[in-house]
Amino acid sequence: MGVKIRVGSWNVYNDAWHSLREAAEGISPARFKSASRLRFLGERFKCTRFDVMCLQEVSPAMISHLQKHCAYNDLTLVAPPQSALTPNSNNCCVLFE
């Protein structure tokens, strides 16, 4: 029997789009701000016990916040180098302990 690996996936851009839409409809989602979104991601990572978290469509600013958050929380983040990041590209990242 093989080893099981639990993988989670989160499309950050899609989440932001829904947050903007909700805000336009009068709902003010707390997780839209980067700090709140990092807490949300951290909570999901801890409570669901993922071994690996794959993030898609991460903005350059969010990657910068993730790098600081991961360094503080002893997590590893694999992200494209800053020189390769663009607001319009997919900017995928992988997060693990």
mmCIF file with all atom_site columns, N, CA and C in Angstrom, residues 15-75:
data_model
loop_
_atom_site.group_PDB
_atom_site.id
_atom_site.type_symbol
_atom_site.label_atom_id
_atom_site.label_alt_id
_atom_site.label_comp_id
_atom_site.label_asym_id
_atom_site.label_entity_id
_atom_site.label_seq_id
_atom_site.pdbx_PDB_ins_code
_atom_site.Cartn_x
_atom_site.Cartn_y
_atom_site.Cartn_z
_atom_site.occupancy
_atom_site.B_iso_or_equiv
_atom_site.pdbx_formal_charge
_atom_site.auth_seq_id
_atom_site.auth_comp_id
_atom_site.auth_asym_id
_atom_site.auth_atom_id
_atom_site.pdbx_PDB_model_num
ATOM 1   N N  . ASP A 1 15 ? -11.201 33.603 -6.085 1.00 0.00 ? 15 ASP A N  1
ATOM 2   C CA . ASP A 1 15 ? -11.706 34.001 -4.774 1.00 0.00 ? 15 ASP A CA 1
ATOM 3   C C  . ASP A 1 15 ? -11.803 35.523 -4.681 1.00 0.00 ? 15 ASP A C  1
ATOM 4   N N  . ALA A 1 16 ? -10.807 36.228 -5.221 1.00 0.00 ? 16 ALA A N  1
ATOM 5   C CA . ALA A 1 16 ? -10.830 37.697 -5.199 1.00 0.00 ? 16 ALA A CA 1
ATOM 6   C C  . ALA A 1 16 ? -11.980 38.219 -6.041 1.00 0.00 ? 16 ALA A C  1
ATOM 7   N N  . TRP A 1 17 ? -12.224 37.599 -7.210 1.00 0.00 ? 17 TRP A N  1
ATOM 8   C CA . TRP A 1 17 ? -13.317 38.048 -8.073 1.00 0.00 ? 17 TRP A CA 1
ATOM 9   C C  . TRP A 1 17 ? -14.648 37.915 -7.346 1.00 0.00 ? 17 TRP A C  1
ATOM 10  N N  . HIS A 1 18 ? -14.854 36.782 -6.678 1.00 0.00 ? 18 HIS A N  1
ATOM 11  C CA . HIS A 1 18 ? -16.107 36.595 -5.943 1.00 0.00 ? 18 HIS A CA 1
ATOM 12  C C  . HIS A 1 18 ? -16.212 37.584 -4.791 1.00 0.00 ? 18 HIS A C  1
ATOM 13  N N  . SER A 1 19 ? -15.084 37.885 -4.133 1.00 0.00 ? 19 SER A N  1
ATOM 14  C CA . SER A 1 19 ? -15.097 38.854 -3.040 1.00 0.00 ? 19 SER A CA 1
ATOM 15  C C  . SER A 1 19 ? -15.471 40.233 -3.543 1.00 0.00 ? 19 SER A C  1
ATOM 16  N N  . LEU A 1 20 ? -14.932 40.618 -4.711 1.00 0.00 ? 20 LEU A N  1
ATOM 17  C CA . LEU A 1 20 ? -15.271 41.923 -5.289 1.00 0.00 ? 20 LEU A CA 1
ATOM 18  C C  . LEU A 1 20 ? -16.750 41.981 -5.647 1.00 0.00 ? 20 LEU A C  1
ATOM 19  N N  . ARG A 1 21 ? -17.256 40.897 -6.216 1.00 0.00 ? 21 ARG A N  1
ATOM 20  C CA . ARG A 1 21 ? -18.668 40.850 -6.586 1.00 0.00 ? 21 ARG A CA 1
ATOM 21  C C  . ARG A 1 21 ? -19.550 40.966 -5.343 1.00 0.00 ? 21 ARG A C  1
ATOM 22  N N  . GLU A 1 22 ? -19.175 40.258 -4.278 1.00 0.00 ? 22 GLU A N  1
ATOM 23  C CA . GLU A 1 22 ? -19.941 40.336 -3.037 1.00 0.00 ? 22 GLU A CA 1
ATOM 24  C C  . GLU A 1 22 ? -19.900 41.745 -2.466 1.00 0.00 ? 22 GLU A C  1
ATOM 25  N N  . ALA A 1 23 ? -18.739 42.398 -2.541 1.00 0.00 ? 23 ALA A N  1
ATOM 26  C CA . ALA A 1 23 ? -18.612 43.765 -2.031 1.00 0.00 ? 23 ALA A CA 1
ATOM 27  C C  . ALA A 1 23 ? -19.512 44.706 -2.823 1.00 0.00 ? 23 ALA A C  1
ATOM 28  N N  . ALA A 1 24 ? -19.583 44.492 -4.133 1.00 0.00 ? 24 ALA A N  1
ATOM 29  C CA . ALA A 1 24 ? -20.435 45.339 -4.973 1.00 0.00 ? 24 ALA A CA 1
ATOM 30  C C  . ALA A 1 24 ? -21.908 45.128 -4.646 1.00 0.00 ? 24 ALA A C  1
ATOM 31  N N  . GLU A 1 25 ? -22.227 43.947 -4.127 1.00 0.00 ? 25 GLU A N  1
ATOM 32  C CA . GLU A 1 25 ? -23.611 43.648 -3.762 1.00 0.00 ? 25 GLU A CA 1
ATOM 33  C C  . GLU A 1 25 ? -23.918 44.038 -2.317 1.00 0.00 ? 25 GLU A C  1
ATOM 34  N N  . GLY A 1 26 ? -22.989 44.747 -1.671 1.00 0.00 ? 26 GLY A N  1
ATOM 35  C CA . GLY A 1 26 ? -23.229 45.227 -0.313 1.00 0.00 ? 26 GLY A CA 1
ATOM 36  C C  . GLY A 1 26 ? -22.706 44.324 0.790  1.00 0.00 ? 26 GLY A C  1
ATOM 37  N N  . ILE A 1 27 ? -22.065 43.217 0.430  1.00 0.00 ? 27 ILE A N  1
ATOM 38  C CA . ILE A 1 27 ? -21.486 42.323 1.433  1.00 0.00 ? 27 ILE A CA 1
ATOM 39  C C  . ILE A 1 27 ? -20.009 42.673 1.524  1.00 0.00 ? 27 ILE A C  1
ATOM 40  N N  . SER A 1 28 ? -19.469 42.831 2.730  1.00 0.00 ? 28 SER A N  1
ATOM 41  C CA . SER A 1 28 ? -18.058 43.179 2.835  1.00 0.00 ? 28 SER A CA 1
ATOM 42  C C  . SER A 1 28 ? -17.279 41.997 3.403  1.00 0.00 ? 28 SER A C  1
ATOM 43  N N  . PRO A 1 29 ? -16.723 41.143 2.544  1.00 0.00 ? 29 PRO A N  1
ATOM 44  C CA . PRO A 1 29 ? -16.012 39.949 3.011  1.00 0.00 ? 29 PRO A CA 1
ATOM 45  C C  . PRO A 1 29 ? -14.679 40.301 3.665  1.00 0.00 ? 29 PRO A C  1
ATOM 46  N N  . ALA A 1 30 ? -14.433 39.791 4.853  1.00 0.00 ? 30 ALA A N  1
ATOM 47  C CA . ALA A 1 30 ? -13.209 40.092 5.591  1.00 0.00 ? 30 ALA A CA 1
ATOM 48  C C  . ALA A 1 30 ? -11.981 39.482 4.931  1.00 0.00 ? 30 ALA A C  1
ATOM 49  N N  . ARG A 1 31 ? -12.154 38.359 4.239  1.00 0.00 ? 31 ARG A N  1
ATOM 50  C CA . ARG A 1 31 ? -10.965 37.684 3.702  1.00 0.00 ? 31 ARG A CA 1
ATOM 51  C C  . ARG A 1 31 ? -10.409 38.327 2.443  1.00 0.00 ? 31 ARG A C  1
ATOM 52  N N  . PHE A 1 32 ? -11.019 39.430 1.952  1.00 0.00 ? 32 PHE A N  1
ATOM 53  C CA . PHE A 1 32 ? -10.507 40.069 0.747  1.00 0.00 ? 32 PHE A CA 1
ATOM 54  C C  . PHE A 1 32 ? -9.148  40.710 0.987  1.00 0.00 ? 32 PHE A C  1
ATOM 55  N N  . LYS A 1 33 ? -8.914  41.269 2.171  1.00 0.00 ? 33 LYS A N  1
ATOM 56  C CA . LYS A 1 33 ? -7.634  41.908 2.476  1.00 0.00 ? 33 LYS A CA 1
ATOM 57  C C  . LYS A 1 33 ? -6.561  40.837 2.580  1.00 0.00 ? 33 LYS A C  1
ATOM 58  N N  . SER A 1 34 ? -5.337  41.178 2.159  1.00 0.00 ? 34 SER A N  1
ATOM 59  C CA . SER A 1 34 ? -4.248  40.195 2.131  1.00 0.00 ? 34 SER A CA 1
ATOM 60  C C  . SER A 1 34 ? -4.025  39.530 3.477  1.00 0.00 ? 34 SER A C  1
ATOM 61  N N  . ALA A 1 35 ? -3.979  40.319 4.563  1.00 0.00 ? 35 ALA A N  1
ATOM 62  C CA . ALA A 1 35 ? -3.720  39.744 5.885  1.00 0.00 ? 35 ALA A CA 1
ATOM 63  C C  . ALA A 1 35 ? -4.830  38.770 6.267  1.00 0.00 ? 35 ALA A C  1
ATOM 64  N N  . SER A 1 36 ? -6.069  39.134 6.002  1.00 0.00 ? 36 SER A N  1
ATOM 65  C CA . SER A 1 36 ? -7.189  38.252 6.319  1.00 0.00 ? 36 SER A CA 1
ATOM 66  C C  . SER A 1 36 ? -7.148  36.998 5.463  1.00 0.00 ? 36 SER A C  1
ATOM 67  N N  . ARG A 1 37 ? -6.766  37.152 4.208  1.00 0.00 ? 37 ARG A N  1
ATOM 68  C CA . ARG A 1 37 ? -6.683  36.006 3.300  1.00 0.00 ? 37 ARG A CA 1
ATOM 69  C C  . ARG A 1 37 ? -5.582  35.057 3.739  1.00 0.00 ? 37 ARG A C  1
ATOM 70  N N  . LEU A 1 38 ? -4.461  35.613 4.236  1.00 0.00 ? 38 LEU A N  1
ATOM 71  C CA . LEU A 1 38 ? -3.384  34.759 4.734  1.00 0.00 ? 38 LEU A CA 1
ATOM 72  C C  . LEU A 1 38 ? -3.843  33.974 5.959  1.00 0.00 ? 38 LEU A C  1
ATOM 73  N N  . ARG A 1 39 ? -4.574  34.626 6.852  1.00 0.00 ? 39 ARG A N  1
ATOM 74  C CA . ARG A 1 39 ? -5.116  33.915 8.015  1.00 0.00 ? 39 ARG A CA 1
ATOM 75  C C  . ARG A 1 39 ? -6.074  32.815 7.557  1.00 0.00 ? 39 ARG A C  1
ATOM 76  N N  . PHE A 1 40 ? -6.929  33.148 6.592  1.00 0.00 ? 40 PHE A N  1
ATOM 77  C CA . PHE A 1 40 ? -7.873  32.166 6.050  1.00 0.00 ? 40 PHE A CA 1
ATOM 78  C C  . PHE A 1 40 ? -7.117  30.963 5.481  1.00 0.00 ? 40 PHE A C  1
ATOM 79  N N  . LEU A 1 41 ? -6.085  31.222 4.697  1.00 0.00 ? 41 LEU A N  1
ATOM 80  C CA . LEU A 1 41 ? -5.291  30.151 4.105  1.00 0.00 ? 41 LEU A CA 1
ATOM 81  C C  . LEU A 1 41 ? -4.603  29.330 5.193  1.00 0.00 ? 41 LEU A C  1
ATOM 82  N N  . GLY A 1 42 ? -4.023  30.017 6.189  1.00 0.00 ? 42 GLY A N  1
ATOM 83  C CA . GLY A 1 42 ? -3.365  29.323 7.294  1.00 0.00 ? 42 GLY A CA 1
ATOM 84  C C  . GLY A 1 42 ? -4.319  28.426 8.060  1.00 0.00 ? 42 GLY A C  1
ATOM 85  N N  . GLU A 1 43 ? -5.534  28.931 8.302  1.00 0.00 ? 43 GLU A N  1
ATOM 86  C CA . GLU A 1 43 ? -6.549  28.133 9.000  1.00 0.00 ? 43 GLU A CA 1
ATOM 87  C C  . GLU A 1 43 ? -6.922  26.892 8.193  1.00 0.00 ? 43 GLU A C  1
ATOM 88  N N  . ARG A 1 44 ? -7.100  27.059 6.883  1.00 0.00 ? 44 ARG A N  1
ATOM 89  C CA . ARG A 1 44 ? -7.441  25.916 6.035  1.00 0.00 ? 44 ARG A CA 1
ATOM 90  C C  . ARG A 1 44 ? -6.309  24.898 6.053  1.00 0.00 ? 44 ARG A C  1
ATOM 91  N N  . PHE A 1 45 ? -5.076  25.388 5.984  1.00 0.00 ? 45 PHE A N  1
ATOM 92  C CA . PHE A 1 45 ? -3.924  24.493 5.950  1.00 0.00 ? 45 PHE A CA 1
ATOM 93  C C  . PHE A 1 45 ? -3.831  23.692 7.248  1.00 0.00 ? 45 PHE A C  1
ATOM 94  N N  . LYS A 1 46 ? -4.098  24.339 8.381  1.00 0.00 ? 46 LYS A N  1
ATOM 95  C CA . LYS A 1 46 ? -4.000  23.662 9.680  1.00 0.00 ? 46 LYS A CA 1
ATOM 96  C C  . LYS A 1 46 ? -5.179  22.733 9.953  1.00 0.00 ? 46 LYS A C  1
ATOM 97  N N  . CYS A 1 47 ? -6.398  23.204 9.710  1.00 0.00 ? 47 CYS A N  1
ATOM 98  C CA . CYS A 1 47 ? -7.564  22.409 10.123 1.00 0.00 ? 47 CYS A CA 1
ATOM 99  C C  . CYS A 1 47 ? -7.866  21.257 9.169  1.00 0.00 ? 47 CYS A C  1
ATOM 100 N N  . THR A 1 48 ? -7.444  21.329 7.933  1.00 0.00 ? 48 THR A N  1
ATOM 101 C CA . THR A 1 48 ? -7.725  20.248 6.993  1.00 0.00 ? 48 THR A CA 1
ATOM 102 C C  . THR A 1 48 ? -6.551  19.295 6.829  1.00 0.00 ? 48 THR A C  1
ATOM 103 N N  . ARG A 1 49 ? -5.440  19.634 7.425  1.00 0.00 ? 49 ARG A N  1
ATOM 104 C CA . ARG A 1 49 ? -4.243  18.793 7.430  1.00 0.00 ? 49 ARG A CA 1
ATOM 105 C C  . ARG A 1 49 ? -3.777  18.419 6.028  1.00 0.00 ? 49 ARG A C  1
ATOM 106 N N  . PHE A 1 50 ? -3.720  19.409 5.149  1.00 0.00 ? 50 PHE A N  1
ATOM 107 C CA . PHE A 1 50 ? -3.156  19.171 3.823  1.00 0.00 ? 50 PHE A CA 1
ATOM 108 C C  . PHE A 1 50 ? -1.653  18.964 3.959  1.00 0.00 ? 50 PHE A C  1
ATOM 109 N N  . ASP A 1 51 ? -1.102  18.096 3.134  1.00 0.00 ? 51 ASP A N  1
ATOM 110 C CA . ASP A 1 51 ? 0.346   17.953 3.063  1.00 0.00 ? 51 ASP A CA 1
ATOM 111 C C  . ASP A 1 51 ? 0.927   19.008 2.129  1.00 0.00 ? 51 ASP A C  1
ATOM 112 N N  . VAL A 1 52 ? 0.164   19.324 1.095  1.00 0.00 ? 52 VAL A N  1
ATOM 113 C CA . VAL A 1 52 ? 0.585   20.294 0.081  1.00 0.00 ? 52 VAL A CA 1
ATOM 114 C C  . VAL A 1 52 ? -0.615  21.165 -0.272 1.00 0.00 ? 52 VAL A C  1
ATOM 115 N N  . MET A 1 53 ? -0.388  22.463 -0.411 1.00 0.00 ? 53 MET A N  1
ATOM 116 C CA . MET A 1 53 ? -1.437  23.382 -0.854 1.00 0.00 ? 53 MET A CA 1
ATOM 117 C C  . MET A 1 53 ? -0.956  24.022 -2.154 1.00 0.00 ? 53 MET A C  1
ATOM 118 N N  . CYS A 1 54 ? -1.731  23.838 -3.219 1.00 0.00 ? 54 CYS A N  1
ATOM 119 C CA . CYS A 1 54 ? -1.418  24.436 -4.513 1.00 0.00 ? 54 CYS A CA 1
ATOM 120 C C  . CYS A 1 54 ? -2.247  25.711 -4.664 1.00 0.00 ? 54 CYS A C  1
ATOM 121 N N  . LEU A 1 55 ? -1.603  26.790 -5.032 1.00 0.00 ? 55 LEU A N  1
ATOM 122 C CA . LEU A 1 55 ? -2.276  28.079 -5.200 1.00 0.00 ? 55 LEU A CA 1
ATOM 123 C C  . LEU A 1 55 ? -2.143  28.516 -6.648 1.00 0.00 ? 55 LEU A C  1
ATOM 124 N N  . GLN A 1 56 ? -3.255  28.914 -7.241 1.00 0.00 ? 56 GLN A N  1
ATOM 125 C CA . GLN A 1 56 ? -3.227  29.386 -8.621 1.00 0.00 ? 56 GLN A CA 1
ATOM 126 C C  . GLN A 1 56 ? -3.580  30.866 -8.660 1.00 0.00 ? 56 GLN A C  1
ATOM 127 N N  . GLU A 1 57 ? -3.061  31.526 -9.694 1.00 0.00 ? 57 GLU A N  1
ATOM 128 C CA . GLU A 1 57 ? -3.366  32.924 -9.986 1.00 0.00 ? 57 GLU A CA 1
ATOM 129 C C  . GLU A 1 57 ? -3.130  33.818 -8.768 1.00 0.00 ? 57 GLU A C  1
ATOM 130 N N  . VAL A 1 58 ? -1.923  33.719 -8.229 1.00 0.00 ? 58 VAL A N  1
ATOM 131 C CA . VAL A 1 58 ? -1.537  34.504 -7.060 1.00 0.00 ? 58 VAL A CA 1
ATOM 132 C C  . VAL A 1 58 ? -0.868  35.791 -7.539 1.00 0.00 ? 58 VAL A C  1
ATOM 133 N N  . SER A 1 59 ? -1.327  36.926 -7.040 1.00 0.00 ? 59 SER A N  1
ATOM 134 C CA . SER A 1 59 ? -0.757  38.211 -7.454 1.00 0.00 ? 59 SER A CA 1
ATOM 135 C C  . SER A 1 59 ? 0.662   38.352 -6.905 1.00 0.00 ? 59 SER A C  1
ATOM 136 N N  . PRO A 1 60 ? 1.510   39.151 -7.564 1.00 0.00 ? 60 PRO A N  1
ATOM 137 C CA . PRO A 1 60 ? 2.861   39.389 -7.041 1.00 0.00 ? 60 PRO A CA 1
ATOM 138 C C  . PRO A 1 60 ? 2.842   39.914 -5.605 1.00 0.00 ? 60 PRO A C  1
ATOM 139 N N  . ALA A 1 61 ? 1.887   40.780 -5.272 1.00 0.00 ? 61 ALA A N  1
ATOM 140 C CA . ALA A 1 61 ? 1.800   41.307 -3.904 1.00 0.00 ? 61 ALA A CA 1
ATOM 141 C C  . ALA A 1 61 ? 1.466   40.196 -2.912 1.00 0.00 ? 61 ALA A C  1
ATOM 142 N N  . MET A 1 62 ? 0.557   39.306 -3.292 1.00 0.00 ? 62 MET A N  1
ATOM 143 C CA . MET A 1 62 ? 0.180   38.207 -2.402 1.00 0.00 ? 62 MET A CA 1
ATOM 144 C C  . MET A 1 62 ? 1.349   37.245 -2.207 1.00 0.00 ? 62 MET A C  1
ATOM 145 N N  . ILE A 1 63 ? 2.136   37.006 -3.256 1.00 0.00 ? 63 ILE A N  1
ATOM 146 C CA . ILE A 1 63 ? 3.306   36.134 -3.127 1.00 0.00 ? 63 ILE A CA 1
ATOM 147 C C  . ILE A 1 63 ? 4.280   36.728 -2.124 1.00 0.00 ? 63 ILE A C  1
ATOM 148 N N  . SER A 1 64 ? 4.478   38.028 -2.179 1.00 0.00 ? 64 SER A N  1
ATOM 149 C CA . SER A 1 64 ? 5.363   38.700 -1.228 1.00 0.00 ? 64 SER A CA 1
ATOM 150 C C  . SER A 1 64 ? 4.863   38.507 0.205  1.00 0.00 ? 64 SER A C  1
ATOM 151 N N  . HIS A 1 65 ? 3.565   38.669 0.420  1.00 0.00 ? 65 HIS A N  1
ATOM 152 C CA . HIS A 1 65 ? 2.978   38.450 1.752  1.00 0.00 ? 65 HIS A CA 1
ATOM 153 C C  . HIS A 1 65 ? 3.121   36.984 2.170  1.00 0.00 ? 65 HIS A C  1
ATOM 154 N N  . LEU A 1 66 ? 2.899   36.069 1.237  1.00 0.00 ? 66 LEU A N  1
ATOM 155 C CA . LEU A 1 66 ? 3.028   34.639 1.543  1.00 0.00 ? 66 LEU A CA 1
ATOM 156 C C  . LEU A 1 66 ? 4.453   34.281 1.952  1.00 0.00 ? 66 LEU A C  1
ATOM 157 N N  . GLN A 1 67 ? 5.447   34.868 1.275  1.00 0.00 ? 67 GLN A N  1
ATOM 158 C CA . GLN A 1 67 ? 6.839   34.582 1.608  1.00 0.00 ? 67 GLN A CA 1
ATOM 159 C C  . GLN A 1 67 ? 7.143   34.974 3.053  1.00 0.00 ? 67 GLN A C  1
ATOM 160 N N  . LYS A 1 68 ? 6.671   36.135 3.471  1.00 0.00 ? 68 LYS A N  1
ATOM 161 C CA . LYS A 1 68 ? 6.880   36.583 4.857  1.00 0.00 ? 68 LYS A CA 1
ATOM 162 C C  . LYS A 1 68 ? 6.128   35.679 5.833  1.00 0.00 ? 68 LYS A C  1
ATOM 163 N N  . HIS A 1 69 ? 4.883   35.364 5.506  1.00 0.00 ? 69 HIS A N  1
ATOM 164 C CA . HIS A 1 69 ? 4.047   34.518 6.364  1.00 0.00 ? 69 HIS A CA 1
ATOM 165 C C  . HIS A 1 69 ? 4.675   33.129 6.524  1.00 0.00 ? 69 HIS A C  1
ATOM 166 N N  . CYS A 1 70 ? 5.171   32.572 5.443  1.00 0.00 ? 70 CYS A N  1
ATOM 167 C CA . CYS A 1 70 ? 5.763   31.232 5.488  1.00 0.00 ? 70 CYS A CA 1
ATOM 168 C C  . CYS A 1 70 ? 7.054   31.224 6.295  1.00 0.00 ? 70 CYS A C  1
ATOM 169 N N  . ALA A 1 71 ? 7.868   32.262 6.138  1.00 0.00 ? 71 ALA A N  1
ATOM 170 C CA . ALA A 1 71 ? 9.110   32.341 6.903  1.00 0.00 ? 71 ALA A CA 1
ATOM 171 C C  . ALA A 1 71 ? 8.808   32.394 8.404  1.00 0.00 ? 71 ALA A C  1
ATOM 172 N N  . TYR A 1 72 ? 7.793   33.145 8.771  1.00 0.00 ? 72 TYR A N  1
ATOM 173 C CA . TYR A 1 72 ? 7.408   33.290 10.181 1.00 0.00 ? 72 TYR A CA 1
ATOM 174 C C  . TYR A 1 72 ? 6.807   32.001 10.740 1.00 0.00 ? 72 TYR A C  1
ATOM 175 N N  . ASN A 1 73 ? 6.077   31.252 9.929  1.00 0.00 ? 73 ASN A N  1
ATOM 176 C CA . ASN A 1 73 ? 5.369   30.052 10.383 1.00 0.00 ? 73 ASN A CA 1
ATOM 177 C C  . ASN A 1 73 ? 6.067   28.748 10.028 1.00 0.00 ? 73 ASN A C  1
ATOM 178 N N  . ASP A 1 74 ? 7.327   28.824 9.634  1.00 0.00 ? 74 ASP A N  1
ATOM 179 C CA . ASP A 1 74 ? 8.125   27.638 9.323  1.00 0.00 ? 74 ASP A CA 1
ATOM 180 C C  . ASP A 1 74 ? 7.473   26.756 8.258  1.00 0.00 ? 74 ASP A C  1
ATOM 181 N N  . LEU A 1 75 ? 6.996   27.399 7.196  1.00 0.00 ? 75 LEU A N  1
ATOM 182 C CA . LEU A 1 75 ? 6.427   26.701 6.044  1.00 0.00 ? 75 LEU A CA 1
ATOM 183 C C  . LEU A 1 75 ? 7.318   26.959 4.835  1.00 0.00 ? 75 LEU A C  1
#
